[in-house]
XYZ file of C-alpha atoms in Angstrom:
255
model
C 64.189 66.767 76.140
C 64.636 63.555 77.250
C 61.598 61.551 77.761
C 59.261 61.731 80.875
C 61.982 65.232 81.771
C 59.127 68.151 82.969
C 59.438 71.783 80.757
C 61.490 74.443 83.183
C 58.699 76.323 84.339
C 59.980 80.467 83.755
C 61.946 81.873 86.389
C 61.822 85.446 87.134
C 64.035 87.787 89.710
C 63.288 90.119 92.447
C 66.260 92.867 93.589
C 64.942 94.069 97.694
C 67.011 97.399 97.214
C 64.301 99.415 98.832
C 66.803 100.688 102.320
C 68.167 103.289 103.282
C 71.521 102.578 104.056
C 72.563 105.017 107.418
C 74.758 103.269 108.196
C 76.647 104.286 105.068
C 76.624 108.230 105.097
C 77.623 110.317 104.248
C 77.841 107.866 101.097
C 74.127 107.114 101.121
C 72.555 110.748 101.841
C 71.788 110.937 97.841
C 73.305 107.874 95.927
C 72.181 103.767 96.413
C 74.762 101.997 98.157
C 73.328 99.330 95.760
C 74.806 101.852 92.802
C 77.795 102.171 94.776
C 82.099 100.730 92.582
C 82.624 98.147 94.084
C 86.097 96.633 92.800
C 85.214 98.983 89.702
C 81.942 98.390 89.356
C 78.148 99.356 91.178
C 77.361 96.309 93.228
C 73.574 95.687 90.941
C 75.519 95.814 88.085
C 78.006 92.893 89.559
C 75.123 91.221 91.109
C 72.491 91.095 87.786
C 75.881 90.226 86.187
C 76.176 87.490 87.860
C 72.497 86.691 88.606
C 72.912 86.648 83.969
C 74.120 82.751 84.808
C 70.557 82.010 85.557
C 69.915 80.749 81.698
C 66.044 79.853 83.338
C 66.292 83.623 84.196
C 63.778 85.974 81.955
C 63.046 88.867 83.936
C 64.231 91.275 87.464
C 62.597 93.301 89.434
C 64.580 95.472 91.310
C 62.143 97.083 94.380
C 63.236 100.384 95.417
C 62.025 103.419 97.837
C 60.513 106.850 96.369
C 63.334 108.799 97.752
C 65.693 106.484 95.200
C 63.988 104.821 92.434
C 64.837 107.299 89.781
C 68.308 106.577 90.344
C 67.691 102.967 89.940
C 65.486 103.566 87.144
C 68.733 105.411 84.817
C 70.479 102.378 85.188
C 68.213 100.478 84.203
C 67.939 102.381 81.575
C 71.442 101.872 80.333
C 71.665 98.626 81.156
C 71.528 96.456 78.316
C 70.687 93.298 79.471
C 70.532 89.785 80.072
C 68.788 89.294 82.684
C 65.799 91.889 81.406
C 65.115 94.885 84.378
C 62.321 96.982 85.897
C 62.118 98.671 88.653
C 59.287 99.405 91.365
C 59.450 101.721 92.834
C 57.634 101.032 97.300
C 56.273 104.893 97.905
C 57.348 104.817 100.358
C 60.485 107.529 101.631
C 62.590 107.207 104.847
C 62.598 103.858 107.811
C 59.661 105.196 109.334
C 57.543 104.112 106.967
C 59.443 101.689 104.759
C 57.247 98.338 104.165
C 60.291 96.370 104.342
C 61.752 93.409 102.659
C 59.901 91.027 103.486
C 56.441 93.215 102.857
C 58.522 94.620 99.653
C 58.577 91.183 98.156
C 54.351 90.279 98.705
C 54.251 93.932 96.588
C 55.977 92.949 93.474
C 54.444 89.291 93.606
C 51.351 91.536 93.705
C 51.963 94.158 91.889
C 53.696 92.296 88.919
C 51.316 88.968 88.894
C 53.836 87.102 89.619
C 52.949 82.892 89.125
C 56.227 81.701 88.644
C 59.631 79.714 90.496
C 61.309 83.081 92.457
C 64.826 83.744 92.751
C 65.163 86.497 95.776
C 68.097 88.297 95.853
C 70.076 91.760 98.859
C 70.631 94.032 96.118
C 73.787 94.552 98.629
C 75.416 90.898 98.605
C 78.359 90.825 97.241
C 79.736 87.835 95.796
C 83.073 86.344 94.934
C 82.615 84.280 92.340
C 79.150 82.873 90.922
C 77.602 80.112 90.571
C 74.208 81.008 90.810
C 72.970 79.484 88.783
C 74.161 76.322 90.168
C 71.543 77.839 93.194
C 69.044 78.022 90.569
C 69.406 74.690 89.625
C 69.511 72.956 92.680
C 65.887 74.557 93.716
C 64.402 73.864 89.992
C 64.886 70.129 90.863
C 63.622 69.328 94.405
C 61.163 72.081 93.507
C 61.637 73.450 97.117
C 62.434 76.371 98.683
C 65.846 77.339 99.314
C 68.514 79.730 100.898
C 72.200 80.678 100.670
C 74.402 79.206 103.486
C 78.229 81.088 103.704
C 80.493 79.200 106.440
C 81.493 82.116 109.132
C 83.396 79.685 110.515
C 83.599 80.850 113.918
C 80.717 80.464 117.063
C 81.033 83.551 118.035
C 80.615 85.238 114.618
C 77.525 83.774 113.586
C 75.940 85.574 116.612
C 75.274 88.086 114.861
C 73.763 86.233 111.281
C 70.942 83.355 111.550
C 72.699 79.933 111.788
C 70.893 77.987 109.839
C 71.313 74.238 110.675
C 70.916 71.282 107.981
C 70.529 67.369 107.483
C 72.463 65.537 105.916
C 70.428 66.353 102.548
C 70.922 70.091 103.188
C 67.453 70.220 104.337
C 66.510 72.767 106.979
C 66.449 71.660 110.619
C 66.962 74.129 113.277
C 67.350 78.321 112.415
C 67.953 80.630 115.054
C 67.931 84.381 114.160
C 71.494 85.745 116.697
C 71.525 82.596 118.504
C 72.411 82.990 122.221
C 74.166 79.594 122.407
C 74.544 78.414 118.669
C 75.909 74.699 117.579
C 76.550 75.600 113.358
C 78.603 78.378 111.644
C 76.344 78.591 108.921
C 75.021 81.413 108.358
C 71.575 81.446 106.332
C 72.390 85.243 103.512
C 69.728 86.792 101.657
C 69.618 84.879 98.515
C 66.515 82.413 98.407
C 64.697 80.020 95.838
C 60.620 80.483 96.235
C 59.127 78.236 93.554
C 55.639 79.611 93.095
C 53.960 76.853 95.158
C 54.904 78.554 97.950
C 54.176 82.246 97.404
C 51.248 81.724 98.616
C 52.703 81.470 102.122
C 54.454 84.560 101.700
C 51.073 86.870 102.025
C 49.327 84.949 104.974
C 53.283 85.012 107.165
C 52.328 89.079 106.424
C 48.710 88.144 107.494
C 49.354 86.552 110.652
C 50.904 90.399 111.449
C 55.257 88.572 111.713
C 57.516 91.257 111.539
C 57.824 92.177 107.257
C 61.507 93.155 107.268
C 64.193 89.930 107.969
C 63.888 88.027 105.860
C 65.016 85.490 106.850
C 62.503 85.885 109.700
C 60.911 84.027 106.775
C 62.687 81.234 106.654
C 62.456 80.724 110.044
C 59.301 80.824 109.918
C 58.494 78.687 106.502
C 61.034 75.488 107.324
C 58.207 74.668 110.237
C 55.367 74.408 107.260
C 57.682 73.031 103.708
C 61.215 71.078 103.546
C 63.426 74.251 103.127
C 66.626 73.101 101.617
C 70.417 75.259 102.244
C 73.047 75.525 99.710
C 76.644 77.019 100.136
C 78.057 79.849 98.150
C 80.818 79.255 96.678
C 84.186 81.899 97.931
C 83.597 84.920 99.886
C 80.400 86.289 100.547
C 80.050 90.038 101.765
C 77.129 92.220 103.625
C 77.638 95.219 102.498
C 76.146 97.542 105.328
C 78.499 99.259 106.827
C 82.093 101.670 105.406
C 83.868 99.005 106.315
C 82.954 95.673 105.097
C 82.270 98.361 101.234
C 85.679 99.046 101.551
C 87.557 94.917 102.466
C 85.025 94.249 99.278
C 86.023 96.866 96.588
C 90.124 96.155 98.315
C 89.081 92.867 97.607
C 87.796 92.522 94.505
C 89.505 95.116 93.000
C 92.412 94.651 90.075
């Protein structure tokens, strides 16, 4: 290691997988959508394989609900890694008592005693290409929070997402959830790097009574309080939230 270079900090991962995917019923009545197959592989297996590209990543915590915890534990027992995988049950049983994505993230930090940099991913995101090592590198180099973005290429399409505007250095200068008159086609997606220095802000966000769901809300709140950067994903990104997107991803990534 060159003189003056600091030793890389440990990096842990959190995969958010506590939703009930009611829009995918009946497929997800007794099966978490994160274990549905896309291109012949379970979504979670595909994501873990891409996270394994991140050299500094030591361990991944998959946070889920009481209904599906046993299914994820079965998966974790069959997973040979890397990275190592643990399952955390948030104790909820339905949409009515769910903690929300940000609430689940705070639960993992508290219950697992996490005090390292964190890479956080939605368990239902599918990326056509790797490159998550590059994403982690940006966060580690800047020692600042980073969100992944995907250019939907259309001002009408961005109205379904959160629109992000950045300066020439990639720092977020504007964030708007489901904008009515968007000025950017960069959509924020649920893939985040949070250095350990900002982890206390997550508890502060929740303590102030903010929305515990929709992880983009945390970005919207945090970028005005600390420098927050955006990183554009290579290739395609699929948000597996409906039968149509599931079928599209399966078609595109098969063969």
